[in-house]
PDB file of C-alpha atoms in Angstrom:
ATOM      1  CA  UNK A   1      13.329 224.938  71.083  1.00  0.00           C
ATOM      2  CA  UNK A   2      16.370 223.102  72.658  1.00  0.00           C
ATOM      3  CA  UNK A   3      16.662 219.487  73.447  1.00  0.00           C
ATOM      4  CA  UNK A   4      17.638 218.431  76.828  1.00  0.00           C
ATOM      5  CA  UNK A   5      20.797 217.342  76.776  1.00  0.00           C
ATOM      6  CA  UNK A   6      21.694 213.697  77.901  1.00  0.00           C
ATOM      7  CA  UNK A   7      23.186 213.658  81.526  1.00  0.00           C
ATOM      8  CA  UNK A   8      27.213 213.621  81.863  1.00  0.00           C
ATOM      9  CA  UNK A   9      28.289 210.507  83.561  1.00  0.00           C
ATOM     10  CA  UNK A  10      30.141 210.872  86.861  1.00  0.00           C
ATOM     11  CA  UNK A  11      34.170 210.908  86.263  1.00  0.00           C
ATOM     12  CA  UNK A  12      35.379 207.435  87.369  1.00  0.00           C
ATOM     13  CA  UNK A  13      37.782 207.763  90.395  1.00  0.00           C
ATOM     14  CA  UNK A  14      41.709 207.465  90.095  1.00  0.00           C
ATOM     15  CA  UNK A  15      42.782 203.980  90.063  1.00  0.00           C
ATOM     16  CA  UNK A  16      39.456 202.471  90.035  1.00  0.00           C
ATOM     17  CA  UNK A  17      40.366 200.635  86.717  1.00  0.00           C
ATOM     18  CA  UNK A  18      43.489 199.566  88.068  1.00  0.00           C
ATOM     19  CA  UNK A  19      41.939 198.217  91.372  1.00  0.00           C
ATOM     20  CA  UNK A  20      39.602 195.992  89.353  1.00  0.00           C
ATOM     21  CA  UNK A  21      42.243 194.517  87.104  1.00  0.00           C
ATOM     22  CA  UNK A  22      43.997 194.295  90.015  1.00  0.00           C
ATOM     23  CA  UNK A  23      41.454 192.357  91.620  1.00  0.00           C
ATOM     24  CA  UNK A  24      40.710 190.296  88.424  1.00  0.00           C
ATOM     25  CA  UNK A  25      44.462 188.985  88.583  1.00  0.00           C
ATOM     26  CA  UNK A  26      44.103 187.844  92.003  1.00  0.00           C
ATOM     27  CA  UNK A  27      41.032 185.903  91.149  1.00  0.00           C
ATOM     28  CA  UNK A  28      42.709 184.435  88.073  1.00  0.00           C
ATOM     29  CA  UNK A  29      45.903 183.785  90.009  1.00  0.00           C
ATOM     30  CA  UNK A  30      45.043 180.518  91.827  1.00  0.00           C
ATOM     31  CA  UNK A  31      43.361 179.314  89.070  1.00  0.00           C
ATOM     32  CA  UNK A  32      46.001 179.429  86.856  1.00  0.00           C
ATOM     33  CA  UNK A  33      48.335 177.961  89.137  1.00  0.00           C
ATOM     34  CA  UNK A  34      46.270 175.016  90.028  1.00  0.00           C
ATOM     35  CA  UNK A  35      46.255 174.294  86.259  1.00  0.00           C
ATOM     36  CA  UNK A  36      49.778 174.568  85.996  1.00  0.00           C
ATOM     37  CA  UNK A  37      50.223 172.307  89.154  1.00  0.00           C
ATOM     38  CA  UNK A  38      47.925 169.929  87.535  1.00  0.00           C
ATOM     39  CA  UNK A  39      49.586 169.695  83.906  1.00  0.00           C
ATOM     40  CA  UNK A  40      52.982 169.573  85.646  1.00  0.00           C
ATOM     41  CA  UNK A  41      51.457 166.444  87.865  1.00  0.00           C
ATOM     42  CA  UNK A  42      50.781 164.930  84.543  1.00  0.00           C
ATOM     43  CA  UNK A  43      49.708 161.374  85.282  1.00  0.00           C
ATOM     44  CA  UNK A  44      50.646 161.527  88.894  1.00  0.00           C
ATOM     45  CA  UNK A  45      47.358 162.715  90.488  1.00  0.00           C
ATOM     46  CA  UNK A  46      44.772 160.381  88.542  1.00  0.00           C
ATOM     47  CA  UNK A  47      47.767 157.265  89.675  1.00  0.00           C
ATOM     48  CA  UNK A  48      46.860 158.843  93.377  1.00  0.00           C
ATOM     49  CA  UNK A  49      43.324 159.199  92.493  1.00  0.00           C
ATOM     50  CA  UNK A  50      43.046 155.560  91.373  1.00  0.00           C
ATOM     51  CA  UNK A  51      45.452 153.889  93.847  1.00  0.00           C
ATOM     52  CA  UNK A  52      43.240 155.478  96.863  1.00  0.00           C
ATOM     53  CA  UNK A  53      39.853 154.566  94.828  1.00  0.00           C
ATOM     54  CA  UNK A  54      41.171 150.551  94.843  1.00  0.00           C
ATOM     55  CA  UNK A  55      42.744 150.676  98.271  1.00  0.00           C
ATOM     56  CA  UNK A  56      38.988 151.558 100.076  1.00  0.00           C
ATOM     57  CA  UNK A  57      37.312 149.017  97.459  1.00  0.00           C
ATOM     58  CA  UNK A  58      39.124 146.453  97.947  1.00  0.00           C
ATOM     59  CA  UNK A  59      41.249 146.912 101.131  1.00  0.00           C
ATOM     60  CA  UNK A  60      44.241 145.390 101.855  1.00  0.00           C
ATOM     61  CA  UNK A  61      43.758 142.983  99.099  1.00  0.00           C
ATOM     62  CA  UNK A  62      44.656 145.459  96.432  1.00  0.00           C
ATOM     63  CA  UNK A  63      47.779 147.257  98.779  1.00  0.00           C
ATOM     64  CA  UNK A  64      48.710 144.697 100.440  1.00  0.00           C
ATOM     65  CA  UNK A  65      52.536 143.579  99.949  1.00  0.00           C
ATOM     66  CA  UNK A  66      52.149 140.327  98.000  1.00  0.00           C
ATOM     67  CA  UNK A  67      49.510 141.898  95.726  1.00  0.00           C
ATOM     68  CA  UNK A  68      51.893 145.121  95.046  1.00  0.00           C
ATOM     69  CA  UNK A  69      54.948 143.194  94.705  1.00  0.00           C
ATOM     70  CA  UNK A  70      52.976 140.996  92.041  1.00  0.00           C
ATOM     71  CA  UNK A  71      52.146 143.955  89.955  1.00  0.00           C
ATOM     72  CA  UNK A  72      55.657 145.617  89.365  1.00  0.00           C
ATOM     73  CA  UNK A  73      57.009 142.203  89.006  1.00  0.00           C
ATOM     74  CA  UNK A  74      53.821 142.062  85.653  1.00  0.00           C
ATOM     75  CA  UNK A  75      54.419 145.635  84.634  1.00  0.00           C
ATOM     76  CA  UNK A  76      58.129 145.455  84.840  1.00  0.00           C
ATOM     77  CA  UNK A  77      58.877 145.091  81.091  1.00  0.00           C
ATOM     78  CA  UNK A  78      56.148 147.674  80.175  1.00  0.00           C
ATOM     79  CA  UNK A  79      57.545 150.325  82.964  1.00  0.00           C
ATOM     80  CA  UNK A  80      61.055 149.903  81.343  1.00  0.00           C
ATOM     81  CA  UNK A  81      59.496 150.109  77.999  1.00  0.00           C
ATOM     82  CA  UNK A  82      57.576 153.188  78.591  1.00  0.00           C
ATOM     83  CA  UNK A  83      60.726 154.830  80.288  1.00  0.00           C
ATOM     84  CA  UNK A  84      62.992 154.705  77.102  1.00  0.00           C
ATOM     85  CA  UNK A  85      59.889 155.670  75.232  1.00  0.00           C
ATOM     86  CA  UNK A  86      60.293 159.095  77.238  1.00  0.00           C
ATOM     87  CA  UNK A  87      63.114 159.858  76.406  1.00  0.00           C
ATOM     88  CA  UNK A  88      62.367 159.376  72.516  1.00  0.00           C
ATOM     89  CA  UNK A  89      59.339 161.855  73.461  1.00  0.00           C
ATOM     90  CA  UNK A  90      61.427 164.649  75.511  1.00  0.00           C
ATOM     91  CA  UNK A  91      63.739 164.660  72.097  1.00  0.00           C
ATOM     92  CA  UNK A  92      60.980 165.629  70.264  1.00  0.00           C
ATOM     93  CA  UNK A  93      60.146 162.138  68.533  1.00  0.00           C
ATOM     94  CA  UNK A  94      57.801 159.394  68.845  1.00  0.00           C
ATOM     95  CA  UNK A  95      58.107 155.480  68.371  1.00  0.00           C
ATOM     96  CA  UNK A  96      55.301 153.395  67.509  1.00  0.00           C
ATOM     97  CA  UNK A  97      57.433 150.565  67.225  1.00  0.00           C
ATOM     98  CA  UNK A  98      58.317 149.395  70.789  1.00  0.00           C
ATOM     99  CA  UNK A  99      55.554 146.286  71.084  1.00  0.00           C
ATOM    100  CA  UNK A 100      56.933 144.855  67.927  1.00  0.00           C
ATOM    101  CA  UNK A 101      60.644 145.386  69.257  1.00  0.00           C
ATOM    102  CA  UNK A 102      59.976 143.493  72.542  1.00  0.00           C
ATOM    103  CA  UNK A 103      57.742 140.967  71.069  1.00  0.00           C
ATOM    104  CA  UNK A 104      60.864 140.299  68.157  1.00  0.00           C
ATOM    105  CA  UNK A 105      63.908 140.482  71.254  1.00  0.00           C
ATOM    106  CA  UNK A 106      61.656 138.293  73.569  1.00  0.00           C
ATOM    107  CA  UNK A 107      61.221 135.736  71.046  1.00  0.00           C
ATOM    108  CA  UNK A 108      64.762 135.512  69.975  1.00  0.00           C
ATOM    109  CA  UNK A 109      65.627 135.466  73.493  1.00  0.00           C
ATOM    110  CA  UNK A 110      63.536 132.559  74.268  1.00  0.00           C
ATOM    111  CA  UNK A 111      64.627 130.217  71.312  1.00  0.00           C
ATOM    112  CA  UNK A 112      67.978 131.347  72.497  1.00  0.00           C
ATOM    113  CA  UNK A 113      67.540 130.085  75.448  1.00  0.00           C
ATOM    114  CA  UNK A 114      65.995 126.777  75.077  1.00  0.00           C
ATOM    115  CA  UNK A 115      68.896 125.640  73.085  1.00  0.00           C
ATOM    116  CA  UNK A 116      71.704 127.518  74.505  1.00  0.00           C
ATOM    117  CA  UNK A 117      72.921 129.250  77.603  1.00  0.00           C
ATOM    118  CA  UNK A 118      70.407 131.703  79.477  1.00  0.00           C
ATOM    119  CA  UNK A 119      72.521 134.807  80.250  1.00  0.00           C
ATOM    120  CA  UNK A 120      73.867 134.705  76.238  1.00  0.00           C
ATOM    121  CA  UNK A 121      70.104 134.941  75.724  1.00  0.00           C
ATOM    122  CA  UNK A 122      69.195 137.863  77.675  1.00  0.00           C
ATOM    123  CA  UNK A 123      71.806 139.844  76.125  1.00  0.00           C
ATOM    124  CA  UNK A 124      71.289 139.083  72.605  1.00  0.00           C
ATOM    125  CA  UNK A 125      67.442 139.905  73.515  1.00  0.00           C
ATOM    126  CA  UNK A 126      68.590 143.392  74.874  1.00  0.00           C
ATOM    127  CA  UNK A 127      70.836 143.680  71.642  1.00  0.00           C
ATOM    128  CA  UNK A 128      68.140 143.258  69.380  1.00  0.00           C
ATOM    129  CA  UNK A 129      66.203 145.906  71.192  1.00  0.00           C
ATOM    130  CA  UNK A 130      69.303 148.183  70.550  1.00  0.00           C
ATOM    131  CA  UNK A 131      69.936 147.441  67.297  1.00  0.00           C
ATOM    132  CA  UNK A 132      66.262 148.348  66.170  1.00  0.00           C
ATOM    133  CA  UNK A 133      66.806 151.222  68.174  1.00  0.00           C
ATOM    134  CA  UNK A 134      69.924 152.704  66.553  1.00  0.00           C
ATOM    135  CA  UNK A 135      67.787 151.723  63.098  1.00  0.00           C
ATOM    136  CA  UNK A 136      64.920 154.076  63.747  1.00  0.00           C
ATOM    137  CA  UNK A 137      67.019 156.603  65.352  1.00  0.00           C
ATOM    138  CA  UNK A 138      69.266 156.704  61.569  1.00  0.00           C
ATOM    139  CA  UNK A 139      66.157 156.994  59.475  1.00  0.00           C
ATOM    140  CA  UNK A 140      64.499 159.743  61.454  1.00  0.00           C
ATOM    141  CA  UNK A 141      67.880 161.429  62.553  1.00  0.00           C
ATOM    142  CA  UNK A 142      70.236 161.408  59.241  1.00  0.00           C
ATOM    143  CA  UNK A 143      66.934 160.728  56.593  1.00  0.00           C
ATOM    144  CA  UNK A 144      65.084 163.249  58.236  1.00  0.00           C
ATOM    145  CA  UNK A 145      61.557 161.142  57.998  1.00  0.00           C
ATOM    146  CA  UNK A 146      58.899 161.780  60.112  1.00  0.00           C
ATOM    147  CA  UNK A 147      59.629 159.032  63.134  1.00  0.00           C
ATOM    148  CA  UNK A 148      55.241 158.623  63.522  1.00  0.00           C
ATOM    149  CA  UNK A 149      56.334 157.158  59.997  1.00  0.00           C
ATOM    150  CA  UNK A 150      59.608 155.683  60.394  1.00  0.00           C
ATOM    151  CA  UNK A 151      58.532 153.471  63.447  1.00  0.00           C
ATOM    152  CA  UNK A 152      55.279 152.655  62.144  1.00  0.00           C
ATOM    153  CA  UNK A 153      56.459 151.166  59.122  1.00  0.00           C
ATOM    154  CA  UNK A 154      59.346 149.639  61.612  1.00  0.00           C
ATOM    155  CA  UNK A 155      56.848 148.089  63.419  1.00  0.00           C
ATOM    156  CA  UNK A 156      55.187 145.835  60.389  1.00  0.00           C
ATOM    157  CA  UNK A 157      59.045 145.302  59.355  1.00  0.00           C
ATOM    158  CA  UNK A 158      59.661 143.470  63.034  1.00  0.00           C
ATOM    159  CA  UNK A 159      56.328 141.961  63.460  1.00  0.00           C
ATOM    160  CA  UNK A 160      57.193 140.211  60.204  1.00  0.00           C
ATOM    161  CA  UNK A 161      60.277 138.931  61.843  1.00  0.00           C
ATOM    162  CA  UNK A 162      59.247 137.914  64.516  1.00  0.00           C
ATOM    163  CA  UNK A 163      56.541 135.546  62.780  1.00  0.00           C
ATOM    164  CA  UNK A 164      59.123 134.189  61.149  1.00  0.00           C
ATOM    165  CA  UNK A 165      61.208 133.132  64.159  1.00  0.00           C
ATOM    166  CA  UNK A 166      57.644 131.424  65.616  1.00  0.00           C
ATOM    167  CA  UNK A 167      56.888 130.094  61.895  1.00  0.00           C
ATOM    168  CA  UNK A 168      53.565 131.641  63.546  1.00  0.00           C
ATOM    169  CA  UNK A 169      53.553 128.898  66.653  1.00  0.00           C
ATOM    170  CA  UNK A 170      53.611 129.427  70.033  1.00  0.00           C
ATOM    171  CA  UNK A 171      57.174 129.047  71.863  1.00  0.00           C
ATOM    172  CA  UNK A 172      57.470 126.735  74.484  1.00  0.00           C
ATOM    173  CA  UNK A 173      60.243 127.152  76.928  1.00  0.00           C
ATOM    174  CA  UNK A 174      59.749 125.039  80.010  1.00  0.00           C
ATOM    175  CA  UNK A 175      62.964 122.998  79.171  1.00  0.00           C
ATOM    176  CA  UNK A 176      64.828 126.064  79.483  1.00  0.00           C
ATOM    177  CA  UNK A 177      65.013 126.256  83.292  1.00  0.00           C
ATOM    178  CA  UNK A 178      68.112 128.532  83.735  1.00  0.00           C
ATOM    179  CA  UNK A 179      65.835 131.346  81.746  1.00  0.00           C
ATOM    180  CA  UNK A 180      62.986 130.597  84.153  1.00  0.00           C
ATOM    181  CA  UNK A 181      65.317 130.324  87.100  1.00  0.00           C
ATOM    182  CA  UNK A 182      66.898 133.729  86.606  1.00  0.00           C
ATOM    183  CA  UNK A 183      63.306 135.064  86.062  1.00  0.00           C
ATOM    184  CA  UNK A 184      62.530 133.700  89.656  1.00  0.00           C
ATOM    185  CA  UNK A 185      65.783 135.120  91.373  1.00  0.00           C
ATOM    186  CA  UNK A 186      64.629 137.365  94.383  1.00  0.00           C
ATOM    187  CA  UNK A 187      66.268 139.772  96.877  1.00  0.00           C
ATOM    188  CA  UNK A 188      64.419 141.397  99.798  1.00  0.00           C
ATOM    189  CA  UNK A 189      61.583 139.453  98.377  1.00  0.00           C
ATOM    190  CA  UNK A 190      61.668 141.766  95.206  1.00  0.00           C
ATOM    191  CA  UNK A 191      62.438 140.071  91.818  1.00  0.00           C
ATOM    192  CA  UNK A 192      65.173 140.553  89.420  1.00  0.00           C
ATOM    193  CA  UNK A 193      62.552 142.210  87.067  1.00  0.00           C
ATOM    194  CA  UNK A 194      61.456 144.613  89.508  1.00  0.00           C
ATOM    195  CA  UNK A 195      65.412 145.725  90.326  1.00  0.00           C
ATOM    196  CA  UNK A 196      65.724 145.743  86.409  1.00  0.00           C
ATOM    197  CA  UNK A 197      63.249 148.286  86.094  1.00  0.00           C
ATOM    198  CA  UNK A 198      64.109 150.317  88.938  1.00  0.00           C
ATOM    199  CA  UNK A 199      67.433 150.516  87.732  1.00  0.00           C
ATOM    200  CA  UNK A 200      66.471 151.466  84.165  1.00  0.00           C
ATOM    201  CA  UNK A 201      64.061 153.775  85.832  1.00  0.00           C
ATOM    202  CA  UNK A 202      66.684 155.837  87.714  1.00  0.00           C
ATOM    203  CA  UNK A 203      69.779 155.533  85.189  1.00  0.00           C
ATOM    204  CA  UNK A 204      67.006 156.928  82.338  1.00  0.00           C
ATOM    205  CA  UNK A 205      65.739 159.120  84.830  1.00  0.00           C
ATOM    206  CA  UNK A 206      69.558 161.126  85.572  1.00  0.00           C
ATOM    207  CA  UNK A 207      70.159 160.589  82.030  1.00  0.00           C
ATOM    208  CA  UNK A 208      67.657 163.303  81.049  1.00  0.00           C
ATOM    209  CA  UNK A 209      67.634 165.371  83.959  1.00  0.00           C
ATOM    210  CA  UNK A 210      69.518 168.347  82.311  1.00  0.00           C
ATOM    211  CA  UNK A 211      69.631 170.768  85.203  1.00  0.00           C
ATOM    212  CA  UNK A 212      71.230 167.503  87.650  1.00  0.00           C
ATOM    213  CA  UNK A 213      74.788 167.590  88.539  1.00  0.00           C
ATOM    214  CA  UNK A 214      74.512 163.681  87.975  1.00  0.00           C
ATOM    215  CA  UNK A 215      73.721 164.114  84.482  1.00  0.00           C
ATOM    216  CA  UNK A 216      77.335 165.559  83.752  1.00  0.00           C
ATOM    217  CA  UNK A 217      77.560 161.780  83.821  1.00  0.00           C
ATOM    218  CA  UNK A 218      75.466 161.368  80.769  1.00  0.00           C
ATOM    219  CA  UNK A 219      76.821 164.639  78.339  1.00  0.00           C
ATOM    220  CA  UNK A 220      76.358 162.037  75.401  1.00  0.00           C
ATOM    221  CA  UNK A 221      72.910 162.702  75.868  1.00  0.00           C
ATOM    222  CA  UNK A 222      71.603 165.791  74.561  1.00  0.00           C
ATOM    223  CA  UNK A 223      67.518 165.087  73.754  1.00  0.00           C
ATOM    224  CA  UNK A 224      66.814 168.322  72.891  1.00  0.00           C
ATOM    225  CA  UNK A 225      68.933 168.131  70.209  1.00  0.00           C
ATOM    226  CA  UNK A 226      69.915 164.424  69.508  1.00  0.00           C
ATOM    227  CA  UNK A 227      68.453 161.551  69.008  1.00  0.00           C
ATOM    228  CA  UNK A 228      71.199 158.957  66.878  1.00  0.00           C
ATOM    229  CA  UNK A 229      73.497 161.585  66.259  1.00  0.00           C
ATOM    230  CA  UNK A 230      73.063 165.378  65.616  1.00  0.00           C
ATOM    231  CA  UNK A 231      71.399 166.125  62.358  1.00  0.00           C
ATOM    232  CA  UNK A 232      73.653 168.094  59.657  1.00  0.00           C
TER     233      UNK A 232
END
């Protein structure tokens, strides 16, 4: 006695498979291109996000020009600090370092200051920040150690420092009133901080652009490949 047989399924059609991948990829398409819209934003939407969020709370308190002006005039040192810092991240490092380095160069600056002139401050401030700098870029360059290690351990090294300078005490500098008088400076209502950092900004900013014409300017700069120097 034979046993029926189980029923052939139906040939699938030409292209059928094809027109469903096909379909499939269109689907996914968007998707993935909003995503790589979105990690190419970076921080750049949720700044939008949050700028648009304050602006309805608190109206033209929050974007008002006084109020705006205030903040990049606050955030001017950390928006300068946080550009360099990019450019120790696009070459492939990291520095852990950089709130001991101001904290040691602003310091120094300020005692500086206080007894002597103002502008001979700022730049021994600035080469203090350069000279730590070149120090971390040596060890994790031409020592080859890890720079999450290099900078860390940096960081304890200047924080020591700068305790020293202080003896641990506050710094006082309202005698020095060519420091605080350059810190006041204005033009088109925007203070010398703020044209600092835009400056930095923008110099940083063509400095690593690789694909610029401008950065032809800047061929010292490699950061996919240097940092101090290139490694041997």
């Amino acid at each position: 006695m034979s046993q029926p047989q189980a029923a052939t399924p139906a040939p699938e059609k030409p292209g059928s498979a094809s027109g469903v991948s096909a379909v499939q990829a269109m689907l996914r398409a968007p998707r993935t291109e909003l995503l790589g819209r979105a990690r190419s934003g970076g921080i750049i939407y949720p700044f939008i996000i949050l700028f648009i969020m304050l602006a309805i709370w608190k109206g033209s308190t929050f974007y008002g020009k006084t109020n705006l002006l205030d903040i990049l005039d606050q955030q001017a040192a950390t928006l300068i600090i946080a550009a360099a810092g990019t450019m120790v991240l696009i070459a492939g490092g990291i520095d852990l370092s950089v709130g001991a380095t101001y904290a040691l160069a602003q310091v120094i600056a300020t005692k500086m200051a206080i007894s002597g002139n103002p502008v001979l401050a700022i730049v021994v401030g600035i080469l203090v920040g350069v000279g730590v700098g070149a120090v971390n870029g040596v060890i994790a360059t031409f020592f080859r150690i890890n720079s999450l290690i290099a900078t860390l351990a940096m960081s304890f090294v200047i924080g020591g420092l700068a305790a020293l300078v202080t003896n641990g005490n506050l710094i006082i500098a309202y005698t020095a009133l060519g420091f605080a008088n350059f810190a006041r400076t204005s033009f088109l209502d925007v203070t010398t901080a703020v044209w600092t950092m835009i400056g930095v900004v923008i110099i940083l900013a063509v400095a690593t652009e690789g694909g610029s014409d401008h950065a032809r300017l800047f061929r010292w700069w490699n950061p996919r490949h240097h940092l101090i120097g290139k490694a041997q």
